[in-house]
Short mmCIF file of N, CA and C in Angstrom, two decimals:
data_model
loop_
_atom_site.label_atom_id
_atom_site.label_comp_id
_atom_site.label_asym_id
_atom_site.label_seq_id
_atom_site.Cartn_x
_atom_site.Cartn_y
_atom_site.Cartn_z
N ILE M 1 43.52 -130.13 19.85
CA ILE M 1 42.86 -130.45 18.49
C ILE M 1 43.67 -131.66 17.78
N CYS M 2 45.28 -131.11 17.46
CA CYS M 2 45.84 -131.90 16.67
C CYS M 2 47.04 -132.30 17.60
N ARG M 3 47.05 -133.67 17.96
CA ARG M 3 48.27 -133.99 18.93
C ARG M 3 49.27 -135.06 17.67
N ASP M 4 49.04 -134.71 16.73
CA ASP M 4 50.12 -135.26 15.93
C ASP M 4 51.38 -134.15 15.42
N ILE M 5 50.59 -133.09 15.19
CA ILE M 5 51.32 -131.77 14.75
C ILE M 5 50.85 -130.63 15.66
N PRO M 6 51.52 -130.54 16.97
CA PRO M 6 51.17 -129.46 17.65
C PRO M 6 51.18 -128.07 16.60
N GLY M 7 49.98 -127.14 17.27
CA GLY M 7 49.84 -125.89 16.64
C GLY M 7 49.72 -125.77 15.36
N ILE M 8 48.91 -126.66 14.83
CA ILE M 8 48.64 -126.83 13.35
C ILE M 8 47.30 -125.62 13.28
N LEU M 9 46.91 -125.12 14.34
CA LEU M 9 45.51 -123.97 14.10
C LEU M 9 46.82 -122.73 13.95
N SER M 10 47.56 -122.59 14.61
CA SER M 10 48.62 -121.68 14.58
C SER M 10 49.36 -121.47 13.14
N ILE M 11 49.70 -122.78 12.66
CA ILE M 11 49.94 -122.84 11.38
C ILE M 11 49.43 -122.09 10.03
N ALA M 12 48.16 -122.76 10.36
CA ALA M 12 47.02 -122.20 9.41
C ALA M 12 46.71 -120.75 9.20
N GLU M 13 46.46 -120.37 10.43
CA GLU M 13 46.15 -119.19 10.99
C GLU M 13 47.17 -118.33 10.15
N LYS M 14 48.46 -118.43 10.40
CA LYS M 14 49.58 -117.82 9.88
C LYS M 14 49.44 -117.61 8.20
N ILE M 15 48.96 -118.97 7.39
CA ILE M 15 49.12 -119.18 5.89
C ILE M 15 47.96 -118.32 5.56
N LYS M 16 46.99 -118.33 6.57
CA LYS M 16 45.72 -117.54 5.87
C LYS M 16 45.83 -115.99 5.87
N LEU M 17 46.52 -115.85 6.83
CA LEU M 17 46.81 -114.30 7.15
C LEU M 17 47.72 -113.88 5.94
N LEU M 18 48.61 -114.18 5.73
CA LEU M 18 49.71 -114.16 4.55
C LEU M 18 48.77 -114.03 3.33
N ALA M 19 47.93 -114.91 2.99
CA ALA M 19 47.16 -115.22 1.61
C ALA M 19 46.01 -113.94 1.60
N ASP M 20 45.43 -113.91 2.82
CA ASP M 20 44.60 -112.61 2.79
C ASP M 20 45.49 -110.99 2.27
N VAL M 21 46.72 -111.29 2.71
CA VAL M 21 47.37 -109.89 2.78
C VAL M 21 47.85 -109.82 1.06
N ARG M 22 48.36 -110.85 0.51
CA ARG M 22 48.94 -111.00 -0.77
C ARG M 22 47.81 -111.69 -2.01
N GLY M 23 46.57 -112.18 -1.79
CA GLY M 23 45.48 -112.33 -2.26
C GLY M 23 45.69 -113.70 -3.24
N PHE M 24 46.89 -114.25 -3.50
CA PHE M 24 47.75 -115.26 -3.91
C PHE M 24 48.63 -115.81 -3.48
N ILE M 25 49.01 -116.83 -2.48
CA ILE M 25 50.33 -117.54 -2.47
C ILE M 25 50.46 -118.92 -2.59
N LEU M 26 52.07 -119.35 -2.98
CA LEU M 26 52.45 -120.34 -3.32
C LEU M 26 53.34 -121.25 -2.22
N MET M 27 53.01 -122.04 -1.53
CA MET M 27 53.93 -122.27 -0.53
C MET M 27 54.38 -123.55 -0.13
N ALA M 28 55.41 -124.10 0.12
CA ALA M 28 56.07 -125.54 -0.18
C ALA M 28 56.35 -125.84 1.31
N ILE M 29 56.43 -127.56 1.47
CA ILE M 29 56.64 -128.37 2.41
C ILE M 29 57.55 -129.21 2.24
N ASP M 30 58.66 -129.12 2.77
CA ASP M 30 59.98 -129.75 2.25
C ASP M 30 60.36 -130.46 4.00
N GLY M 31 61.08 -131.25 4.01
CA GLY M 31 61.71 -132.50 4.76
C GLY M 31 62.08 -133.66 4.80
N ARG M 32 62.42 -134.30 5.56
CA ARG M 32 63.13 -135.60 5.70
C ARG M 32 61.97 -136.77 5.65
N ALA M 33 62.26 -137.78 4.93
CA ALA M 33 61.37 -139.19 4.73
C ALA M 33 60.92 -139.36 6.20
N ALA M 34 59.73 -139.25 5.98
CA ALA M 34 58.55 -139.96 7.06
C ALA M 34 58.70 -138.83 8.52
N ALA M 35 59.02 -137.64 7.73
CA ALA M 35 58.83 -136.57 8.89
C ALA M 35 57.42 -135.96 9.23
N GLY M 36 56.56 -136.19 8.32
CA GLY M 36 55.56 -135.74 8.30
C GLY M 36 54.73 -134.77 7.11
N LYS M 37 55.52 -134.76 6.03
CA LYS M 37 55.23 -133.72 5.21
C LYS M 37 53.98 -133.52 4.80
N SER M 38 53.22 -135.27 4.46
CA SER M 38 52.02 -135.49 4.01
C SER M 38 50.88 -135.13 4.93
N THR M 39 51.29 -135.30 5.81
CA THR M 39 50.26 -135.50 7.23
C THR M 39 50.35 -133.97 7.17
N LEU M 40 51.37 -133.21 7.62
CA LEU M 40 51.15 -131.85 7.73
C LEU M 40 50.35 -131.41 6.34
N SER M 41 50.70 -131.35 5.10
CA SER M 41 49.84 -130.94 4.32
C SER M 41 48.37 -131.17 3.99
N HIS M 42 47.58 -132.92 4.72
CA HIS M 42 46.64 -132.92 4.68
C HIS M 42 45.82 -132.27 5.59
N MET M 43 46.41 -131.91 6.96
CA MET M 43 45.79 -131.19 8.00
C MET M 43 45.65 -129.70 7.76
N LEU M 44 46.89 -129.24 6.70
CA LEU M 44 46.24 -128.02 6.26
C LEU M 44 45.44 -127.84 5.04
N GLU M 45 45.18 -128.76 4.43
CA GLU M 45 43.86 -128.93 3.32
C GLU M 45 42.74 -128.97 3.99
N LYS M 46 42.61 -129.61 5.53
CA LYS M 46 41.49 -129.60 6.07
C LYS M 46 41.03 -128.41 6.31
N HIS M 47 42.06 -127.45 7.24
CA HIS M 47 41.53 -126.03 7.72
C HIS M 47 41.91 -125.11 6.47
N LEU M 48 42.05 -125.10 5.69
CA LEU M 48 42.45 -124.09 4.70
C LEU M 48 41.62 -124.55 3.18
N ALA M 49 41.32 -123.72 2.84
CA ALA M 49 40.52 -123.74 1.40
C ALA M 49 41.92 -124.01 0.37
N CYS M 50 42.40 -124.53 -0.01
CA CYS M 50 43.89 -124.75 -0.70
C CYS M 50 43.94 -125.60 -1.52
N ASN M 51 44.82 -125.56 -3.09
CA ASN M 51 44.98 -126.75 -3.84
C ASN M 51 46.46 -127.63 -2.93
N VAL M 52 46.53 -128.89 -3.31
CA VAL M 52 47.79 -129.46 -2.92
C VAL M 52 48.47 -130.30 -3.89
N PHE M 53 49.66 -130.23 -4.36
CA PHE M 53 50.55 -130.74 -5.11
C PHE M 53 51.38 -131.63 -4.54
N HIS M 54 51.88 -133.01 -4.76
CA HIS M 54 52.86 -133.84 -4.52
C HIS M 54 53.82 -134.04 -5.28
N MET M 55 55.13 -133.74 -4.56
CA MET M 55 56.32 -133.88 -5.64
C MET M 55 56.66 -135.51 -5.67
N ASP M 56 55.81 -136.29 -5.20
CA ASP M 56 56.06 -137.78 -5.56
C ASP M 56 55.28 -138.00 -6.44
N ASP M 57 54.44 -136.82 -7.55
CA ASP M 57 53.76 -136.91 -8.68
C ASP M 57 54.94 -137.00 -10.01
N PHE M 58 56.20 -136.38 -9.37
CA PHE M 58 57.06 -135.54 -10.09
C PHE M 58 58.36 -136.35 -10.36
N PHE M 59 58.39 -137.75 -9.97
CA PHE M 59 59.35 -138.26 -10.06
C PHE M 59 60.25 -138.70 -11.23
N LEU M 60 61.56 -139.39 -11.41
CA LEU M 60 61.96 -139.49 -12.54
C LEU M 60 61.42 -140.58 -13.16
N PRO M 61 61.16 -140.86 -14.73
CA PRO M 61 60.77 -142.04 -15.23
C PRO M 61 62.13 -142.72 -15.40
N PRO M 62 61.91 -144.12 -15.51
CA PRO M 62 63.15 -145.18 -15.60
C PRO M 62 64.48 -144.36 -16.68
N GLU M 63 64.01 -143.56 -17.81
CA GLU M 63 64.95 -143.31 -18.92
C GLU M 63 65.42 -142.19 -18.60
N MET M 64 65.68 -141.60 -17.29
CA MET M 64 65.70 -140.39 -16.94
C MET M 64 67.28 -140.71 -15.83
N LYS M 65 66.57 -141.74 -15.25
CA LYS M 65 67.21 -142.20 -14.19
C LYS M 65 68.97 -142.32 -14.48
N THR M 66 69.77 -141.54 -15.09
CA THR M 66 70.90 -141.81 -15.18
C THR M 66 71.82 -141.47 -14.09
N ARG M 67 72.84 -142.29 -14.13
CA ARG M 67 74.19 -141.75 -13.38
C ARG M 67 74.36 -140.52 -13.16
N GLU M 68 74.60 -139.69 -13.94
CA GLU M 68 74.78 -138.31 -14.20
C GLU M 68 73.87 -137.47 -13.35
N ARG M 69 72.74 -137.94 -13.60
CA ARG M 69 71.19 -137.25 -13.48
C ARG M 69 71.05 -137.32 -11.86
N LEU M 70 71.49 -138.44 -11.35
CA LEU M 70 71.13 -139.31 -9.56
C LEU M 70 72.62 -138.95 -8.79
N SER M 71 73.55 -137.99 -9.77
CA SER M 71 74.79 -137.68 -8.89
C SER M 71 74.40 -136.04 -8.74
N VAL M 72 74.10 -135.47 -9.18
CA VAL M 72 73.75 -134.12 -8.93
C VAL M 72 72.43 -134.25 -7.86
N PRO M 73 72.69 -133.35 -6.67
CA PRO M 73 71.84 -133.13 -5.53
C PRO M 73 70.31 -132.85 -6.19
N GLY M 74 69.61 -133.66 -5.60
CA GLY M 74 68.48 -133.48 -6.05
C GLY M 74 67.48 -133.47 -7.77
N GLY M 75 68.73 -134.13 -7.89
CA GLY M 75 68.39 -134.89 -9.65
C GLY M 75 67.31 -135.75 -9.84
N ASN M 76 66.73 -136.56 -8.64
CA ASN M 76 65.81 -137.51 -8.87
C ASN M 76 64.50 -137.06 -9.05
N VAL M 77 64.11 -136.01 -8.94
CA VAL M 77 62.96 -135.29 -8.93
C VAL M 77 62.87 -134.72 -10.52
N TYR M 78 61.67 -134.64 -10.98
CA TYR M 78 61.40 -134.10 -12.47
C TYR M 78 61.34 -132.76 -12.12
N TRP M 79 62.36 -131.82 -11.45
CA TRP M 79 61.78 -130.34 -11.33
C TRP M 79 61.35 -129.74 -12.54
N GLU M 80 61.66 -130.20 -13.69
CA GLU M 80 61.31 -129.49 -15.17
C GLU M 80 60.14 -129.57 -15.90
N ARG M 81 59.76 -130.62 -15.32
CA ARG M 81 58.11 -131.41 -15.69
C ARG M 81 57.02 -130.11 -14.45
N PHE M 82 57.35 -130.03 -13.61
CA PHE M 82 56.79 -129.71 -12.52
C PHE M 82 56.78 -128.15 -12.60
N ARG M 83 57.71 -127.79 -12.92
CA ARG M 83 57.61 -126.20 -13.24
C ARG M 83 56.77 -125.94 -14.88
N ALA M 84 57.19 -127.06 -15.44
CA ALA M 84 56.58 -126.40 -16.93
C ALA M 84 54.92 -126.95 -16.47
N ASP M 85 54.63 -127.77 -15.94
CA ASP M 85 53.11 -128.36 -16.11
C ASP M 85 52.04 -127.72 -14.63
N VAL M 86 52.86 -127.36 -13.84
CA VAL M 86 52.39 -126.84 -12.48
C VAL M 86 52.47 -125.53 -12.15
N LEU M 87 53.92 -125.18 -11.92
CA LEU M 87 54.23 -123.75 -11.85
C LEU M 87 54.02 -122.49 -12.18
N ASP M 88 53.89 -123.01 -13.79
CA ASP M 88 54.02 -121.80 -14.81
C ASP M 88 52.53 -121.62 -14.86
N PRO M 89 51.59 -122.45 -15.17
CA PRO M 89 50.20 -122.56 -15.12
C PRO M 89 49.66 -121.81 -13.77
N LEU M 90 50.13 -122.10 -12.95
CA LEU M 90 49.70 -121.37 -11.15
C LEU M 90 50.02 -120.08 -11.53
N LYS M 91 51.07 -119.60 -12.12
CA LYS M 91 51.60 -118.09 -11.92
C LYS M 91 50.65 -117.13 -12.95
N GLU M 92 50.12 -118.06 -13.94
CA GLU M 92 49.05 -117.25 -15.06
C GLU M 92 47.87 -117.37 -14.24
N ARG M 93 47.31 -118.21 -13.31
CA ARG M 93 46.27 -118.27 -12.64
C ARG M 93 45.41 -118.46 -13.00
N GLN M 94 45.52 -119.40 -14.25
CA GLN M 94 44.10 -119.88 -14.88
C GLN M 94 44.10 -121.16 -14.86
N PRO M 95 43.04 -121.99 -15.04
CA PRO M 95 43.07 -123.18 -15.01
C PRO M 95 43.83 -124.05 -15.93
N PHE M 96 44.40 -125.37 -15.23
CA PHE M 96 45.12 -126.33 -16.05
C PHE M 96 44.98 -127.40 -15.63
N ALA M 97 45.64 -128.47 -16.30
CA ALA M 97 45.73 -129.82 -15.63
C ALA M 97 46.80 -130.29 -15.86
N TYR M 98 47.41 -131.21 -15.16
CA TYR M 98 48.66 -132.08 -15.20
C TYR M 98 48.56 -133.67 -14.73
N ARG M 99 49.51 -134.62 -15.47
CA ARG M 99 49.19 -136.15 -15.11
C ARG M 99 50.46 -136.51 -14.14
N PRO M 100 49.74 -137.04 -13.12
CA PRO M 100 50.92 -137.68 -11.91
C PRO M 100 51.46 -138.70 -12.47
N TYR M 101 52.41 -138.98 -11.85
CA TYR M 101 53.64 -139.97 -12.39
C TYR M 101 53.42 -140.83 -11.49
N SER M 102 53.14 -142.48 -11.75
CA SER M 102 52.86 -143.07 -10.58
C SER M 102 54.43 -144.37 -10.72
N CYS M 103 55.05 -144.39 -9.33
CA CYS M 103 56.18 -144.98 -9.75
C CYS M 103 55.79 -146.74 -9.97
N LYS M 104 54.95 -146.91 -9.27
CA LYS M 104 54.51 -148.18 -9.48
C LYS M 104 54.23 -148.70 -10.49
N THR M 105 53.57 -147.87 -11.42
CA THR M 105 53.36 -148.37 -13.05
C THR M 105 54.37 -147.76 -13.96
N GLN M 106 55.06 -146.66 -13.11
CA GLN M 106 56.33 -146.29 -14.16
C GLN M 106 55.69 -145.68 -15.47
N SER M 107 54.46 -145.11 -15.02
CA SER M 107 53.57 -144.38 -16.69
C SER M 107 52.82 -142.94 -15.98
N LEU M 108 52.41 -142.31 -16.68
CA LEU M 108 51.82 -140.49 -16.26
C LEU M 108 50.10 -141.69 -16.08
N GLY M 109 49.66 -141.00 -14.92
CA GLY M 109 47.89 -141.21 -14.90
C GLY M 109 47.29 -140.15 -15.68
N GLU M 110 45.78 -140.36 -15.15
CA GLU M 110 44.68 -139.72 -15.92
C GLU M 110 45.41 -137.89 -15.69
N PRO M 111 44.96 -137.12 -16.47
CA PRO M 111 44.69 -135.42 -16.38
C PRO M 111 44.07 -135.21 -14.54
N VAL M 112 44.96 -134.66 -13.90
CA VAL M 112 44.39 -133.49 -12.87
C VAL M 112 43.80 -132.29 -13.11
N ARG M 113 42.88 -132.31 -13.16
CA ARG M 113 42.27 -130.52 -13.60
C ARG M 113 42.42 -129.77 -12.37
N VAL M 114 42.95 -128.89 -12.52
CA VAL M 114 43.01 -127.80 -11.12
C VAL M 114 42.77 -126.36 -11.64
N THR M 115 42.20 -125.75 -10.36
CA THR M 115 42.33 -124.32 -10.51
C THR M 115 42.52 -123.73 -9.41
N PRO M 116 43.61 -122.64 -9.94
CA PRO M 116 44.11 -122.09 -8.85
C PRO M 116 43.74 -121.09 -7.95
N LEU M 117 43.82 -121.46 -6.62
CA LEU M 117 42.84 -121.05 -5.59
C LEU M 117 44.29 -119.68 -4.73
N ALA M 118 43.35 -119.27 -3.66
CA ALA M 118 44.02 -118.04 -3.19
C ALA M 118 45.33 -119.13 -2.10
N ILE M 119 45.24 -120.36 -1.79
CA ILE M 119 46.61 -120.93 -1.13
C ILE M 119 46.81 -121.83 -1.88
N ASN M 120 48.11 -122.27 -2.43
CA ASN M 120 48.19 -123.54 -3.49
C ASN M 120 49.42 -124.22 -2.75
N LEU M 121 49.55 -125.49 -2.33
CA LEU M 121 50.21 -126.11 -1.70
C LEU M 121 51.15 -127.03 -1.92
N VAL M 122 52.47 -127.18 -2.09
CA VAL M 122 53.34 -127.91 -2.53
C VAL M 122 54.40 -128.62 -1.75
N GLU M 123 54.09 -130.08 -1.64
CA GLU M 123 54.70 -130.61 -0.45
C GLU M 123 55.39 -132.06 -0.97
N GLY M 124 56.59 -132.42 -0.06
CA GLY M 124 57.45 -133.66 -0.35
C GLY M 124 58.65 -132.98 -0.71
N SER M 125 59.25 -134.36 -0.80
CA SER M 125 60.56 -134.22 -0.87
C SER M 125 61.24 -133.38 -2.13
N TYR M 126 62.16 -132.62 -2.19
CA TYR M 126 62.41 -131.65 -3.29
C TYR M 126 61.95 -130.60 -3.83
N ALA M 127 60.79 -130.68 -2.76
CA ALA M 127 59.70 -129.22 -3.19
C ALA M 127 60.65 -127.77 -3.26
N LEU M 128 61.58 -127.94 -2.55
CA LEU M 128 62.42 -126.63 -2.08
C LEU M 128 63.89 -126.77 -3.26
N HIS M 129 63.77 -127.61 -3.84
CA HIS M 129 64.91 -127.67 -5.45
C HIS M 129 65.18 -126.18 -5.69
N PRO M 130 66.29 -125.63 -5.84
CA PRO M 130 66.67 -124.40 -6.18
C PRO M 130 66.07 -123.92 -7.36
N GLU M 131 65.95 -124.76 -8.24
CA GLU M 131 65.36 -124.57 -9.60
C GLU M 131 63.91 -123.89 -9.77
N ILE M 132 63.02 -124.04 -8.24
CA ILE M 132 61.77 -123.95 -8.10
C ILE M 132 61.52 -123.41 -6.99
N ALA M 133 62.73 -123.01 -6.00
CA ALA M 133 62.25 -122.70 -5.00
C ALA M 133 61.68 -121.08 -4.91
N LYS M 134 62.24 -120.08 -5.78
CA LYS M 134 61.93 -119.18 -5.81
C LYS M 134 61.08 -118.70 -6.19
N TRP M 135 59.74 -119.98 -6.30
CA TRP M 135 58.45 -119.57 -6.69
C TRP M 135 57.41 -119.26 -5.52
N TYR M 136 57.97 -119.87 -4.59
CA TYR M 136 57.39 -119.42 -3.28
C TYR M 136 57.20 -118.53 -2.32
N ASP M 137 56.22 -118.76 -1.90
CA ASP M 137 56.20 -117.33 -0.78
C ASP M 137 56.10 -117.42 0.68
N TYR M 138 56.17 -118.90 0.97
CA TYR M 138 56.31 -119.26 2.33
C TYR M 138 56.55 -120.73 2.22
N LYS M 139 57.75 -121.08 3.30
CA LYS M 139 58.86 -122.66 2.99
C LYS M 139 58.73 -122.78 4.47
N ILE M 140 58.29 -124.19 4.26
CA ILE M 140 58.36 -124.78 5.76
C ILE M 140 59.02 -126.37 5.60
N PHE M 141 59.94 -126.57 7.03
CA PHE M 141 60.52 -127.88 6.86
C PHE M 141 60.31 -128.52 7.94
N VAL M 142 60.23 -129.99 7.54
CA VAL M 142 59.60 -130.33 8.47
C VAL M 142 60.88 -131.72 8.88
N ASP M 143 61.12 -131.80 10.34
CA ASP M 143 62.20 -132.46 10.37
C ASP M 143 62.30 -133.41 11.60
N ILE M 144 63.06 -134.34 11.34
CA ILE M 144 62.73 -135.66 12.45
C ILE M 144 64.20 -136.11 12.91
N PRO M 145 64.23 -136.77 13.96
CA PRO M 145 65.20 -136.99 14.58
C PRO M 145 65.55 -138.53 14.03
N TYR M 146 66.61 -138.69 13.46
CA TYR M 146 67.04 -140.32 12.80
C TYR M 146 66.35 -141.53 13.26
N ALA M 147 66.65 -141.50 14.49
CA ALA M 147 66.03 -142.79 14.90
C ALA M 147 64.66 -142.82 15.00
N HIS M 148 63.82 -142.07 15.11
CA HIS M 148 62.06 -141.88 14.85
C HIS M 148 61.97 -141.89 13.39
N GLN M 149 62.50 -141.70 12.76
CA GLN M 149 62.65 -141.63 11.28
C GLN M 149 62.89 -142.93 10.48
N ILE M 150 63.75 -143.64 11.39
CA ILE M 150 63.95 -145.06 11.12
C ILE M 150 62.95 -145.90 11.53
N GLU M 151 62.69 -145.33 12.78
CA GLU M 151 61.28 -146.21 13.43
C GLU M 151 59.90 -146.55 12.33
N ARG M 152 60.08 -145.07 12.00
CA ARG M 152 58.59 -144.82 10.83
C ARG M 152 58.66 -145.66 9.70
N ILE M 153 59.59 -145.30 9.07
CA ILE M 153 59.85 -146.68 7.66
C ILE M 153 59.53 -147.50 8.09
N LEU M 154 60.29 -148.22 8.99
CA LEU M 154 60.03 -149.67 9.22
C LEU M 154 58.54 -149.99 9.44
N ASN M 155 57.98 -149.57 10.44
CA ASN M 155 56.61 -149.39 10.58
C ASN M 155 55.80 -149.23 9.66
N ARG M 156 56.18 -148.19 8.50
CA ARG M 156 55.20 -147.88 7.52
C ARG M 156 55.42 -148.85 5.96
N ASN M 157 56.73 -148.91 5.88
CA ASN M 157 57.42 -149.79 4.97
C ASN M 157 57.80 -151.29 4.74
N GLY M 158 58.13 -151.36 5.87
CA GLY M 158 58.74 -152.75 6.03
C GLY M 158 60.15 -152.81 6.04
N ALA M 159 60.83 -153.84 6.66
CA ALA M 159 62.00 -154.02 6.32
C ALA M 159 63.23 -154.03 5.20
N ASP M 160 62.13 -154.31 4.23
CA ASP M 160 62.88 -154.37 2.77
C ASP M 160 62.77 -153.06 2.39
N MET M 161 62.16 -152.39 2.39
CA MET M 161 62.29 -150.81 2.06
C MET M 161 63.00 -150.09 2.60
N LEU M 162 62.73 -150.24 4.27
CA LEU M 162 63.54 -149.65 4.96
C LEU M 162 65.26 -149.58 4.61
N LEU M 163 65.49 -150.73 3.75
CA LEU M 163 67.14 -150.79 3.66
C LEU M 163 67.24 -149.79 2.18
N ARG M 164 66.36 -149.91 1.43
CA ARG M 164 66.37 -148.59 0.39
C ARG M 164 66.49 -147.22 0.61
N PHE M 165 65.62 -146.92 1.87
CA PHE M 165 65.25 -145.97 2.59
C PHE M 165 66.96 -145.58 2.89
N GLN M 166 67.65 -146.27 3.42
CA GLN M 166 68.92 -145.97 4.35
C GLN M 166 69.78 -146.03 3.30
N ASN M 167 69.90 -146.97 2.33
CA ASN M 167 71.02 -146.98 1.21
C ASN M 167 71.20 -146.11 0.03
N GLU M 168 69.80 -145.55 0.17
CA GLU M 168 69.85 -144.95 -1.36
C GLU M 168 68.84 -143.43 -1.25
N TRP M 169 67.55 -143.55 -0.90
CA TRP M 169 66.79 -142.32 -0.80
C TRP M 169 67.26 -141.47 0.47
N ILE M 170 67.46 -141.82 2.00
CA ILE M 170 67.71 -140.80 2.80
C ILE M 170 69.08 -140.34 2.46
N PRO M 171 70.51 -140.97 1.75
CA PRO M 171 71.56 -140.37 1.51
C PRO M 171 71.23 -139.11 0.27
N MET M 172 70.31 -139.44 -0.51
CA MET M 172 70.47 -138.80 -1.58
C MET M 172 69.41 -137.32 -1.08
N GLU M 173 68.37 -137.70 -0.31
CA GLU M 173 67.97 -136.16 0.13
C GLU M 173 69.03 -135.58 1.37
N GLU M 174 69.61 -136.19 1.97
CA GLU M 174 70.53 -135.52 2.70
C GLU M 174 71.85 -134.72 1.62
N MET M 175 71.95 -135.50 0.82
CA MET M 175 73.27 -134.56 -0.03
C MET M 175 72.65 -133.17 -0.50
N TYR M 176 71.06 -133.20 -0.84
CA TYR M 176 70.28 -132.27 -1.31
C TYR M 176 70.15 -131.05 -0.53
N PHE M 177 69.44 -131.65 0.71
CA PHE M 177 69.42 -130.70 2.06
C PHE M 177 71.01 -129.69 2.27
N GLN M 178 71.90 -130.74 2.29
CA GLN M 178 73.35 -130.14 2.39
C GLN M 178 73.87 -129.43 1.39
N ALA M 179 73.43 -129.74 0.37
CA ALA M 179 74.38 -129.08 -0.91
C ALA M 179 73.56 -127.74 -1.15
N PHE M 180 72.32 -127.90 -1.32
CA PHE M 180 71.48 -125.98 -1.02
C PHE M 180 70.90 -125.36 0.33
N SER M 181 71.72 -126.26 1.55
CA SER M 181 70.99 -125.35 2.54
C SER M 181 69.61 -125.52 2.74
N VAL M 182 68.96 -126.52 2.68
CA VAL M 182 67.28 -126.40 2.54
C VAL M 182 66.70 -125.65 3.80
N ARG M 183 67.11 -126.41 4.71
CA ARG M 183 66.49 -126.00 6.00
C ARG M 183 66.49 -124.67 6.62
N SER M 184 67.87 -124.19 6.45
CA SER M 184 67.97 -122.92 6.96
C SER M 184 67.37 -121.55 6.31
N LYS M 185 67.08 -122.16 4.86
CA LYS M 185 65.96 -121.25 3.93
C LYS M 185 64.91 -121.06 4.34
N CYS M 186 64.27 -121.55 5.19
CA CYS M 186 62.80 -121.98 5.39
C CYS M 186 62.28 -120.90 6.38
N ASP M 187 60.83 -120.80 6.36
CA ASP M 187 60.38 -119.70 7.09
C ASP M 187 59.80 -120.18 8.32
N MET M 188 59.27 -121.59 8.53
CA MET M 188 59.03 -122.36 9.65
C MET M 188 60.04 -123.79 9.88
N LEU M 189 60.61 -123.92 10.68
CA LEU M 189 61.23 -125.44 11.09
C LEU M 189 59.76 -126.11 11.89
N ILE M 190 59.26 -127.21 11.42
CA ILE M 190 58.49 -128.48 12.42
C ILE M 190 59.53 -129.00 12.83
N GLN M 191 59.73 -129.79 14.01
CA GLN M 191 60.17 -130.41 14.84
C GLN M 191 59.56 -131.50 15.22
N ILE M 192 59.64 -132.87 14.64
CA ILE M 192 58.67 -133.88 15.02
C ILE M 192 59.40 -134.79 15.71
N GLU M 193 59.00 -134.94 16.82
CA GLU M 193 59.63 -135.69 18.11
C GLU M 193 59.28 -137.39 17.72
N ASN M 194 58.06 -137.47 17.48
CA ASN M 194 57.57 -139.05 17.12
C ASN M 194 55.78 -139.11 16.70
N LEU M 195 55.88 -138.78 15.39
CA LEU M 195 54.28 -138.76 15.01
C LEU M 195 53.82 -140.15 15.07
N LYS M 196 52.62 -140.16 16.00
CA LYS M 196 51.78 -141.29 15.98
C LYS M 196 50.62 -141.53 14.78
N ILE M 197 50.96 -141.71 13.42
CA ILE M 197 50.04 -142.34 12.79
C ILE M 197 50.31 -143.42 12.01
#
């Protein structure tokens, strides 16, 4: 049924069972750049009635990108705003709204209105930052071999952006993964060999 991520129905069934037992769950999908986090979350959204939140909507605005902040593992995500604007309201299980940040325009977009559902999914790099990881009921790490990662980034983003990934973003992610042992603290590991999208 899904050639890109084998076992998608099995993954969805496990999540649905957990939601049925608990009545409300918050889960996270973290992993390496270009590993398929967004693809997996999109597939799960199609199989489950769930909210999906993207960590890309919570990167730092320029004025917060100080040398001190970026030297801290996981420091280039605005986890404080994510916790205040999304996680705190989700905990209350009341409708709320948040404003996604656009890296392209370097500004906040129009409010996104949310009604908490039985399954609420957070996807993206730094979703399992230790300041917010304790909130999750289920954690998935999506991994990919380095050679396939580079190939995917080149095909998806082009040569110029690949250099930024190699010199800036991948090293920052790796520092975060290692500093907080992110991969080993997850409930499920999905190893992508070569995602064809």
